[in-house]
Each structure stands twice: as structure tokens, then as C-alpha cells.
Coordinates of C-alpha atoms in Angstrom, one line a residue:
Chain G
M1 CA -6.6 50.9 59.1
S2 CA -4.5 50.7 56.0
R3 CA -3.1 47.5 54.7
R4 CA 0.4 48.6 55.7
K5 CA -0.7 49.3 59.3
F6 CA -2.7 46.1 59.3
C7 CA 0.3 44.1 58.2
S8 CA 2.6 45.6 60.7
A9 CA 0.1 44.8 63.4
S10 CA -0.3 41.3 62.0
A11 CA 2.8 39.8 63.7
A12 CA 0.8 39.4 66.8
A13 CA -2.2 38.2 64.9
A14 CA -0.1 35.6 63.2
V15 CA 0.0 33.7 66.5
T16 CA -3.7 33.1 66.0
A17 CA -3.0 32.3 62.4
L18 CA -0.5 29.6 63.4
V19 CA -3.0 28.0 65.7
S20 CA -5.6 28.1 63.0
P21 CA -3.9 28.4 59.6
L22 CA -7.1 28.2 57.6
P23 CA -8.0 31.9 57.5
A24 CA -4.5 32.8 56.1
L25 CA -4.9 30.2 53.4
A26 CA -8.4 31.4 52.6
Q27 CA -7.2 35.0 52.3
S28 CA -4.4 34.1 49.8
A29 CA -6.8 32.1 47.7
A30 CA -9.5 34.8 47.5
R31 CA -11.6 34.6 44.3
I32 CA -12.0 37.8 42.4
V33 CA -14.2 37.9 39.3
V34 CA -13.9 40.9 36.9
I35 CA -16.7 41.4 34.3
G36 CA -15.7 43.4 31.3
G37 CA -12.3 43.4 29.5
G38 CA -11.9 47.0 28.6
F39 CA -9.5 49.6 30.0
G40 CA -11.1 49.3 33.5
G41 CA -11.7 45.5 33.8
A42 CA -8.5 44.3 32.2
S43 CA -6.4 46.9 34.2
C44 CA -8.1 45.7 37.4
A45 CA -7.5 42.0 36.7
R46 CA -3.8 42.6 36.0
A47 CA -3.3 44.9 38.9
L48 CA -4.9 42.4 41.3
K49 CA -2.6 39.7 40.1
Q50 CA 0.4 42.0 40.3
I51 CA -0.4 43.0 43.9
D52 CA -1.0 39.4 45.0
P53 CA -0.2 36.6 42.6
K54 CA -2.0 34.2 44.9
L55 CA -5.4 35.8 44.2
Q56 CA -7.6 33.7 41.9
V57 CA -8.5 36.3 39.2
T58 CA -11.0 35.6 36.5
L59 CA -11.8 38.0 33.7
V60 CA -15.2 37.5 32.0
E61 CA -15.3 39.1 28.5
P62 CA -17.2 37.6 25.6
N63 CA -15.2 39.4 22.9
R64 CA -11.9 37.8 21.9
T65 CA -10.7 41.2 20.7
F66 CA -11.0 44.5 22.4
I67 CA -11.5 47.5 20.2
A68 CA -10.4 50.8 21.8
C69 CA -12.6 53.9 21.7
P70 CA -9.7 56.4 22.3
F71 CA -8.3 57.4 18.9
S72 CA -11.3 55.8 17.1
N73 CA -12.1 59.4 15.9
N74 CA -8.9 59.1 13.9
V75 CA -10.4 56.0 12.3
V76 CA -13.5 58.0 11.4
A77 CA -11.4 60.7 9.9
G78 CA -9.3 58.1 7.9
L79 CA -6.1 58.9 9.8
R80 CA -5.8 55.4 11.3
S81 CA -6.9 51.9 10.7
L82 CA -9.4 50.1 12.9
E83 CA -6.7 47.3 13.2
Q84 CA -4.6 49.7 15.2
Q85 CA -7.4 49.9 17.8
K86 CA -7.6 46.1 18.4
F87 CA -6.1 44.3 21.3
G88 CA -6.2 40.6 22.4
Y89 CA -6.2 39.0 25.8
D90 CA -3.2 36.6 25.3
K91 CA -0.9 38.6 27.6
V92 CA -3.7 39.0 30.2
A93 CA -4.1 35.2 30.3
A94 CA -0.3 34.7 30.3
S95 CA -0.1 36.8 33.5
G96 CA -2.1 34.1 35.4
I97 CA -5.6 35.5 34.9
T98 CA -8.3 33.0 33.8
V99 CA -10.0 34.6 30.8
V100 CA -13.5 33.3 30.2
A101 CA -14.8 34.3 26.8
L102 CA -18.5 34.2 27.7
E103 CA -21.1 36.7 28.5
A104 CA -22.1 37.1 32.1
T105 CA -25.9 36.9 32.2
T106 CA -26.9 36.7 35.8
I107 CA -25.5 37.7 39.2
N108 CA -26.6 36.3 42.6
A109 CA -25.2 38.8 45.0
A110 CA -26.4 36.9 48.1
A111 CA -24.8 33.6 46.9
R112 CA -21.8 35.5 45.3
T113 CA -22.1 33.8 42.0
V114 CA -22.0 35.0 38.4
G115 CA -24.0 33.0 35.8
L116 CA -22.5 32.7 32.4
A117 CA -24.1 32.3 29.0
D118 CA -23.3 28.6 28.8
G119 CA -25.3 27.9 32.0
T120 CA -22.2 27.5 34.2
S121 CA -21.4 29.8 37.1
L122 CA -18.4 31.3 38.9
A123 CA -18.2 31.8 42.6
Y124 CA -16.5 35.0 43.9
D125 CA -15.4 36.6 47.1
R126 CA -15.4 40.0 45.4
L127 CA -16.8 41.0 42.1
V128 CA -15.7 43.9 39.9
L129 CA -18.0 45.2 37.2
S130 CA -16.4 47.2 34.4
P131 CA -19.1 46.8 31.7
G132 CA -18.8 50.2 30.1
I133 CA -21.9 51.8 28.6
E134 CA -25.1 50.7 27.1
L135 CA -26.7 53.0 24.5
R136 CA -30.2 54.0 25.6
F137 CA -32.2 53.2 22.5
D138 CA -35.3 54.1 24.5
A139 CA -34.2 57.7 25.1
L140 CA -34.4 59.2 21.6
S141 CA -37.6 58.9 19.6
G142 CA -37.0 57.0 16.4
Y143 CA -33.5 55.9 17.3
D144 CA -33.1 52.2 17.8
E145 CA -30.6 49.6 16.7
A146 CA -32.0 49.5 13.1
A147 CA -31.7 53.3 13.0
A148 CA -28.1 53.1 14.2
A149 CA -27.3 51.1 11.0
K150 CA -28.4 54.2 9.0
M151 CA -27.4 57.0 11.5
P152 CA -24.4 55.5 13.3
H153 CA -23.5 56.4 16.9
A154 CA -19.9 55.1 16.5
W155 CA -19.8 55.4 20.3
K156 CA -18.6 51.8 20.7
A157 CA -15.6 51.2 18.4
G158 CA -15.9 48.6 15.7
E159 CA -18.4 48.2 12.8
Q160 CA -20.1 51.5 13.8
T161 CA -16.8 53.3 13.5
L162 CA -16.2 51.9 10.0
L163 CA -19.8 52.7 9.0
L164 CA -19.4 56.4 9.9
R165 CA -16.1 56.4 8.0
K166 CA -17.7 54.9 4.9
Q167 CA -20.5 57.4 4.9
L168 CA -18.1 60.3 5.0
E169 CA -16.1 58.8 2.2
A170 CA -19.3 58.4 0.1
M171 CA -20.6 61.9 0.8
D172 CA -20.4 64.5 -1.9
D173 CA -18.3 67.6 -1.5
G174 CA -20.7 70.2 -0.2
G175 CA -22.6 67.7 2.0
L176 CA -23.8 68.3 5.5
V177 CA -22.6 66.2 8.4
V178 CA -24.6 66.5 11.6
I179 CA -23.4 65.2 15.0
A180 CA -26.0 64.9 17.8
A181 CA -24.3 65.1 21.2
P182 CA -26.2 64.0 24.4
A183 CA -26.6 65.6 27.8
N184 CA -24.2 64.7 30.7
P185 CA -23.2 62.2 31.9
F186 CA -21.9 60.1 29.0
R187 CA -18.8 58.3 27.8
C188 CA -15.9 60.6 26.8
P189 CA -17.2 64.1 27.4
P190 CA -14.9 65.8 24.8
G191 CA -15.4 63.0 22.3
P192 CA -18.1 64.6 20.1
Y193 CA -16.1 67.8 19.7
E194 CA -12.8 66.0 18.9
R195 CA -14.8 64.0 16.4
A196 CA -16.1 67.3 14.9
C197 CA -12.5 68.5 14.6
L198 CA -11.2 65.4 12.9
I199 CA -14.1 65.0 10.5
A200 CA -13.5 68.7 9.6
H201 CA -9.9 67.9 9.0
Y202 CA -11.0 65.2 6.5
L203 CA -13.5 67.5 4.9
K204 CA -11.1 70.4 4.7
T205 CA -8.6 68.3 2.8
R206 CA -11.0 66.2 0.7
K207 CA -14.4 67.9 0.6
P208 CA -13.8 71.5 1.4
R209 CA -17.3 72.8 0.5
S210 CA -18.9 70.6 3.1
K211 CA -20.3 71.8 6.5
L212 CA -20.6 70.2 9.9
I213 CA -23.2 71.0 12.5
I214 CA -23.1 69.9 16.2
L215 CA -26.6 69.7 17.7
D216 CA -26.0 69.7 21.4
A217 CA -28.2 68.8 24.4
K218 CA -25.9 71.0 26.6
D219 CA -24.9 74.6 26.9
T220 CA -21.3 73.9 27.9
F221 CA -18.9 71.1 27.2
S222 CA -15.5 69.8 28.1
K223 CA -12.5 71.9 26.8
Q224 CA -15.0 74.2 25.2
R225 CA -12.9 77.3 24.7
L226 CA -10.0 75.3 23.4
F227 CA -12.2 73.4 20.9
Q228 CA -13.9 76.7 19.8
N229 CA -10.5 78.4 19.3
A230 CA -9.3 75.4 17.3
W231 CA -12.4 75.5 15.1
K232 CA -11.8 79.1 14.3
E233 CA -8.1 78.6 13.7
L234 CA -8.1 75.4 11.8
Y235 CA -11.6 75.1 10.2
P236 CA -13.0 78.6 9.8
G237 CA -16.6 78.6 8.7
M238 CA -16.9 74.8 8.6
I239 CA -18.2 73.9 12.0
E240 CA -21.3 75.3 13.6
W241 CA -22.2 74.4 17.2
I242 CA -25.9 74.8 18.2
S243 CA -26.2 74.7 22.0
L244 CA -29.2 73.5 24.1
S245 CA -30.4 77.1 24.6
Q246 CA -30.1 77.7 20.8
G247 CA -32.4 74.7 20.2
G248 CA -29.7 72.1 19.7
K249 CA -31.3 69.3 21.7
V250 CA -32.4 66.5 19.3
N251 CA -35.7 65.1 20.4
A252 CA -36.3 62.6 17.6
V253 CA -34.7 61.2 14.4
D254 CA -36.1 59.9 11.2
P255 CA -33.7 57.4 9.7
A256 CA -35.7 57.1 6.5
T257 CA -34.8 60.7 5.6
N258 CA -31.7 61.1 7.8
T259 CA -33.4 63.9 9.6
L260 CA -32.7 65.1 13.2
I261 CA -35.7 66.9 14.8
T262 CA -35.3 69.6 17.4
D263 CA -37.8 72.0 19.0
F264 CA -36.5 74.7 16.7
G265 CA -36.5 72.8 13.4
N266 CA -35.3 69.9 11.4
H267 CA -31.8 69.2 10.0
T268 CA -31.5 66.7 7.2
A269 CA -27.9 65.4 6.9
Q270 CA -26.0 63.6 4.3
V271 CA -24.2 61.9 7.2
A272 CA -25.9 61.9 10.6
N273 CA -23.9 60.8 13.6
V274 CA -26.3 60.3 16.5
I275 CA -24.7 59.8 19.9
P276 CA -27.7 58.9 22.1
P277 CA -27.9 59.1 25.9
Q278 CA -26.3 56.2 27.7
R279 CA -26.4 54.2 30.9
A280 CA -24.2 51.6 32.6
G281 CA -23.6 48.4 30.8
R282 CA -26.5 45.9 31.2
I283 CA -24.9 43.6 33.8
A284 CA -24.7 46.5 36.3
A285 CA -28.5 46.7 36.4
I286 CA -28.7 42.9 36.6
A287 CA -26.4 43.1 39.6
G288 CA -28.6 45.7 41.3
A289 CA -25.7 48.2 41.2
T290 CA -27.5 50.9 39.2
D291 CA -29.6 53.7 40.7
N292 CA -32.4 55.6 39.0
T293 CA -29.9 57.5 36.9
G294 CA -29.0 54.3 35.1
W295 CA -25.4 54.6 36.5
C296 CA -23.7 53.1 39.5
A297 CA -23.1 55.0 42.8
I298 CA -19.9 53.9 44.5
D299 CA -17.8 54.3 47.6
P300 CA -15.0 56.7 46.6
V301 CA -12.3 54.8 48.5
T302 CA -13.0 51.2 47.4
F303 CA -15.4 51.7 44.4
E304 CA -17.7 49.2 46.1
S305 CA -21.3 49.7 44.9
R306 CA -23.6 51.7 47.2
S307 CA -26.4 49.2 46.6
A308 CA -24.7 45.8 46.0
P309 CA -22.3 44.5 48.7
N310 CA -19.0 42.9 47.6
I311 CA -19.5 44.3 44.1
H312 CA -17.2 47.0 42.9
V313 CA -17.9 49.2 39.8
I314 CA -15.2 51.0 37.9
G315 CA -14.9 52.8 34.6
D316 CA -17.6 54.4 32.5
A317 CA -20.4 52.6 34.3
C318 CA -19.8 54.2 37.7
L319 CA -20.6 57.7 38.9
A320 CA -17.2 58.8 40.2
G321 CA -18.0 62.4 41.2
A322 CA -15.8 64.9 39.4
M323 CA -13.9 62.2 37.5
P324 CA -15.0 62.1 33.9
K325 CA -15.8 58.9 32.0
S326 CA -12.5 58.4 30.2
A327 CA -10.1 55.4 29.6
F328 CA -7.5 57.1 31.8
S329 CA -10.1 57.4 34.6
A330 CA -11.1 53.7 34.2
N331 CA -7.4 52.6 34.4
A332 CA -6.7 54.7 37.5
Q333 CA -9.9 53.6 39.2
A334 CA -9.0 50.0 38.3
K335 CA -5.7 50.2 40.1
T336 CA -7.2 51.9 43.1
C337 CA -10.0 49.4 43.3
A338 CA -7.5 46.5 43.0
N339 CA -5.5 47.8 45.9
A340 CA -8.6 48.3 48.0
I341 CA -9.8 44.7 47.2
A342 CA -6.4 43.2 48.1
T343 CA -6.6 45.1 51.4
L344 CA -10.2 44.1 52.1
V345 CA -9.6 40.4 51.4
A346 CA -6.6 40.5 53.7
G347 CA -8.8 41.8 56.4
G348 CA -7.6 45.4 56.3
S349 CA -9.2 48.8 55.7
P350 CA -8.2 50.7 52.5
A351 CA -6.7 54.1 53.0
A352 CA -8.1 57.1 51.2
P353 CA -6.7 57.3 47.7
K354 CA -6.0 60.1 45.3
L355 CA -6.7 59.6 41.6
I356 CA -5.6 61.4 38.5
N357 CA -7.3 61.8 35.1
T358 CA -5.6 63.0 32.0
C359 CA -7.5 63.2 28.8
Y360 CA -6.1 64.4 25.4
S361 CA -8.1 65.4 22.4
L362 CA -6.9 66.0 18.9
A363 CA -8.1 69.1 17.0
A364 CA -5.9 68.0 14.1
P365 CA -3.2 65.3 13.9
D366 CA -0.6 67.7 15.1
Y367 CA -2.8 69.8 17.4
G368 CA -3.5 68.3 20.8
I369 CA -5.4 69.8 23.8
S370 CA -5.8 68.2 27.2
I371 CA -7.7 68.3 30.5
A372 CA -6.3 66.9 33.8
G373 CA -7.6 66.5 37.3
V374 CA -6.6 65.2 40.7
Y375 CA -9.4 63.8 42.8
H376 CA -9.9 62.7 46.4
P377 CA -12.8 61.3 48.4
K378 CA -14.9 64.1 49.9
N379 CA -18.4 64.0 51.2
G380 CA -18.9 60.5 50.0
S381 CA -17.8 61.2 46.4
L382 CA -14.7 61.9 44.4
A383 CA -14.0 65.7 44.3
D384 CA -11.5 67.8 42.5
V385 CA -8.4 68.6 44.7
E386 CA -8.7 72.4 44.8
G387 CA -6.0 74.3 42.9
A388 CA -5.1 71.3 40.7
G389 CA -6.1 70.3 37.2
G390 CA -7.6 72.2 34.4
V391 CA -7.2 72.5 30.7
S392 CA -4.3 73.4 28.4
P393 CA -3.6 77.1 28.1
L394 CA -5.9 79.0 25.8
E395 CA -3.0 80.9 24.3
A396 CA -0.3 78.4 23.4
S397 CA 2.2 78.0 20.5
R398 CA 1.6 75.5 17.8
D399 CA 4.7 73.8 19.1
F400 CA 2.9 73.3 22.5
R401 CA -0.2 71.9 20.7
A402 CA 2.1 69.6 18.7
R403 CA 3.7 68.3 21.9
E404 CA 0.3 67.6 23.4
A405 CA -0.6 65.7 20.2
D406 CA 2.6 63.7 20.6
Y407 CA 1.8 63.0 24.3
A408 CA -1.6 61.8 23.3
Q409 CA 0.0 59.2 21.0
S410 CA 2.4 58.2 23.7
W411 CA -0.4 57.9 26.2
F412 CA -2.3 55.5 24.0
A413 CA 0.7 53.3 23.4
T414 CA 1.6 53.3 27.1
I415 CA -1.8 52.6 28.5
T416 CA -2.7 49.9 26.0
A417 CA 0.7 48.2 26.7
E418 CA 0.0 48.3 30.4
V419 CA -3.5 46.9 30.0
F420 CA -3.2 44.4 27.1
G421 CA 0.5 44.1 26.3
Chain B
M1 CA 6.7 29.9 78.3
K2 CA 9.5 28.6 76.2
A3 CA 7.0 27.0 73.9
L4 CA 5.2 30.3 73.6
C5 CA 8.4 32.1 72.6
V6 CA 8.9 29.5 69.8
V7 CA 5.4 30.1 68.6
I8 CA 5.9 33.8 68.5
G9 CA 9.2 33.3 66.7
L10 CA 7.6 31.1 64.1
A11 CA 4.7 33.5 63.8
T12 CA 7.0 36.4 63.1
V13 CA 8.7 34.4 60.4
M14 CA 5.4 33.6 58.8
A15 CA 4.2 37.2 59.1
S16 CA 7.4 38.5 57.5
S17 CA 6.0 37.6 54.1
L18 CA 3.2 40.1 54.6
P19 CA 5.2 43.4 54.7
V20 CA 6.5 42.4 51.2
L21 CA 2.9 42.7 50.0
A22 CA 2.5 46.0 51.9
A23 CA 5.6 47.4 50.2
S24 CA 3.7 47.4 46.9
D25 CA 0.9 49.5 48.4
P26 CA 1.1 52.7 46.4
P27 CA 0.8 56.0 48.2
P28 CA -2.1 58.3 47.2
G29 CA -1.9 59.2 43.5
A30 CA 1.0 57.0 42.6
A31 CA -1.0 54.2 41.0
S32 CA -2.3 56.7 38.4
C33 CA 1.1 57.6 37.0
S34 CA 1.6 54.4 34.9
G35 CA -1.4 55.6 32.7
C36 CA 1.1 57.8 30.9
H37 CA 4.6 56.9 32.2
S38 CA 5.5 53.5 30.9
G39 CA 7.2 51.0 33.1
G40 CA 8.8 49.4 30.1
A41 CA 10.3 50.5 26.8
T42 CA 7.6 51.6 24.4
G43 CA 9.5 54.3 22.7
S44 CA 7.3 56.8 24.4
S45 CA 7.9 60.6 24.5
V46 CA 6.9 60.5 28.1
S47 CA 9.7 59.7 30.6
R48 CA 10.0 56.5 32.5
L49 CA 9.6 56.9 36.2
N50 CA 10.0 53.4 37.6
G51 CA 13.4 52.9 39.2
R52 CA 14.4 56.5 38.7
D53 CA 16.1 58.4 41.6
A54 CA 13.5 59.4 44.1
G55 CA 15.1 62.8 44.7
E56 CA 15.0 63.6 41.0
I57 CA 11.3 62.7 40.7
A58 CA 10.4 64.7 43.8
T59 CA 12.4 67.8 42.7
A60 CA 10.9 67.6 39.2
M61 CA 7.4 67.4 40.7
A62 CA 8.0 70.4 43.0
G63 CA 9.4 72.3 40.0
F64 CA 6.3 71.5 37.9
R65 CA 4.1 72.6 40.9
D66 CA 5.7 76.0 41.4
G67 CA 6.1 76.6 37.7
S68 CA 9.9 76.8 37.7
L69 CA 10.0 73.7 35.4
P70 CA 8.1 74.1 32.1
A71 CA 5.4 71.5 31.5
T72 CA 2.3 70.9 29.4
V73 CA 0.2 68.8 31.8
M74 CA 2.4 68.0 34.8
N75 CA 2.0 71.5 36.3
R76 CA -1.7 70.9 36.5
I77 CA -1.3 67.5 38.1
A78 CA 1.6 68.3 40.6
K79 CA -0.6 71.1 42.1
G80 CA -2.8 68.3 43.6
F81 CA -0.1 67.0 45.9
S82 CA 1.6 68.1 49.1
D83 CA 5.4 67.9 49.6
D84 CA 4.9 64.8 51.7
E85 CA 2.7 63.2 49.1
L86 CA 5.2 64.0 46.3
R87 CA 8.0 62.5 48.3
A88 CA 6.0 59.3 49.0
M89 CA 5.1 59.0 45.4
A90 CA 8.7 59.5 44.3
A91 CA 10.0 56.9 46.8
W92 CA 7.4 54.4 45.6
L93 CA 8.1 55.0 41.9
A94 CA 11.8 54.7 42.5
A95 CA 11.3 51.3 44.1
Q96 CA 9.3 50.0 41.2
K97 CA 11.0 47.8 38.6

């Protein structure tokens, strides 16, 4: 039963509510705790409050400032400042959400409590986890947090983004940049290839004798033909992609010499950007919401965890079937999850949703490409709606590419305004 | 019996606050739109949909879907929705502030 049907049926039920008004009060005061203040978590908190202002919504996020990953490749390429990626939680708090600037350290799913770093705890009726990713420092021999200070991943925006930028600035003309891309699934599937484009854009204009190699643990990647066309058109001879079957998988790194080691040989880079395998943010495992993949299986209608009742997982941390790990996906999932939770706490059954993802990449500041998809619950997961979605046309005018670049900028302004503004 | 009628009358008044909440329930797909289409003024190149005429939105979506209206990304998205779904989305978006 959808919430709408539930509500129209509730006139009769209200007789019971009048006799015993407590359940109605309890519903309106449901406590929802959201862990993680990124595109997923902050969106979900705000959507919950918007759907039903009476809900008690708490957002748990230790960082006072959120630094967005989308467009952080522009920061790497010197096209944008990191300041333009930063957002605070003042507006989130002003919309009636309690923002707790502490790390969530424990979850007791049976007692429905979240333990915080200061020893206090929060009780919840429903918990939403949107913790993003954790880098798997155990997955790539030689790559640990200390190695990341030499061979940055820059896959969480902030100091790492600036470190990669500084290394590119310090590199000689004629230097070699190597990007190591992981196997699926990982945050932002087109991200390594957009990064290659924008770094090449910087090299072309400032250090034109330089080269860039992508060592890939995959044989195919998101928007592949579009990226490859852009490399030929915009950066001829500058970018080399070495696929899995060509020996591209990096098995180990040596930070002392900036060397990336594959089955087929070693690559010593002036600048080595190592994007390691990932898993769901740590709190998801603590909650018992991860499976043996390290990610979180979810119900495609409510985003409730398959293994942890009353706990919902959205954004990069969840396995959402055909939906990629993107900020747009996280935001769309957040709103779907918020509607489902509002229905559930009111005693209804959420209707099957449809979700959309749109993801833009820039091959150059005025050259955008995109992928889109429409998804619906099917066989217990989220599947592509057949006949919909796909990538930008392979043959398109530069005007078309420029418009997609413009829409990419608009998308970022709009989504960050919706989430944080 | 009279007392029961009063009770039902009261209950209906109480329950009347619930459909207001239900009216905000977005039809399938509609919640995703605000990822690109701003509800406020951000100087975006992407058109605002909230409060726009429902017929206009539904006609545009149908045009994107059959290719009669040029698009960059909306043609790929509109193909994921039936006529009924497009009409429901358009009506919901038109009702948003």
C-alpha cells in the first residue's frame, strides 16, 4: 500500500487514533538519524524534513566543511580552486535538522542507538547510512596511508586533491604522469578518465612534451568511446590507456621510487596518481550492513539494508544494481529513501520508485560528455529501464559538447544549492 | 449512535491533515528531477520546472521522447517513462513551489 492509499484509508483508522492518540503522536515524532553529510546524507536529511517537518532529523557528520568530489578534477588541473568545492552545514541546520559534528563510532542495531565519539549516543527509529567510501589500503601491495602522501589517490577531495595539483605543477615538461584505475565497483566510474583529460589539458597548455599513461584494472570503462574520441581529438599522442588484458592492472607500488608494478612491467612516474580499490565507509561494516564485497546490499524500493533492519544505506556505499556511484545517484537515492522512510514511519508501504542518474564529465573546460539512466526495481535490485539512458552521441558538434559542459556546471550549482544552500 | 457520528466527524477532521502530506508524495521519477532542475533562482542554464504548466512539461517530455524536440540528455531520460508517468510527473512538478 502506498502512503497515498494508506492516507486515504486512514479516515476510518483515525477513529482508533482518536481513542488512543498516542500512536499518531509517536508517528509524527519519529527519530531519524542520518550518518554522513555528503550528497546522499545531507540530501536525505533535508528531504525528510521537507516531507514531514515533524520528523526529528539528526545529521551526524564530523567535518564542519564538506568538500565535493565532482569538479575536483578541475582543481587538479588548475581550472578551479578548492574553495569552490567547499560547503558548510549552516543552511542544513537552519532547516530544522540537528547537525552533530562528531564521528559515529558504534551502532547497536538491536537497541537502535548510534554511539558517538564523545561517548554519548543517539536513539533512532530509522537510521540512514551515507558514509561514502573507504579506501582499501590493504588491497594494493605497498599502498598505505603513508604511500598516499607520496602517490596521492585524490579520490576524497581535500588535501589529496591539492597534493596531486602541486605535484603536477612541480613536474618538468616532458615528465610522465601515471594514473592507476581500479576494478569495478568504485566511486565515480568515469572519474579516472575525466581526470586524464583535464590533466592532459593542463599539460598541453603548460608542459606539452609530457605524457600520461592510464594503467587500468579493467578492459572497459564508462563513456569509453567518447573519452577515447576526445583523447584523439583534443590530446593526440599524449594519453595512453593500458587495459587489463594489455597488462594494465597494478599489483603493487613502490612509493620510494614512484613505481607502479604490473605483471607486464614497471612504470616509474614523475607523478603517480594511485586510485586504489574501495569499499563502503567504515561505519557501514560496524552496522553490519556490508556483505563480503565490502559494499551494502539494499532493498531497491526503500534502500533498507538486506542485513541490518531499520538501517538504510544510500550513495556510494550501497550496491544499487545498475545505478553507478555518482553524486547524482546519491541525491536521487536520498530523496527516494526519505519518501520511503516517511511512509514507513507513518505505517504505510512505499510504492515502487523510479530513479534517474545523470553524470557529466569534462574532456576539456568547454567539452562535456554525459551518461544518463532510468532505473526501476527488478528482481530485487535496481535495473535499467530498457530503451532509456545511454551516453552522449559519438558524433556531435563542438557546440553540442560545449552545451554539455555548460549543463555540467549548471548541474553542480543546482545540486549543491539543493543539498547545502 | 449520535456519539459515534461525532467521533467519526472529528476523526475525519483529524485525518484531513494527512492527505496534505500525501500530496507531496512524488510519482515515480519525479524526485530525481531537482538534481538538475533548480527549484530556485541559481542562474542555471537548465530550466526551472517547479510551478510550470503541467501540460507544457508533459508535452516537452513527450517531444524529447519521440525526438521531435532536440535535446542533449533529456531524450535519453524521457524514454524511461510512459505517457501516464510523464503526466503524473508533470502534474507533481507543476504543483511544487
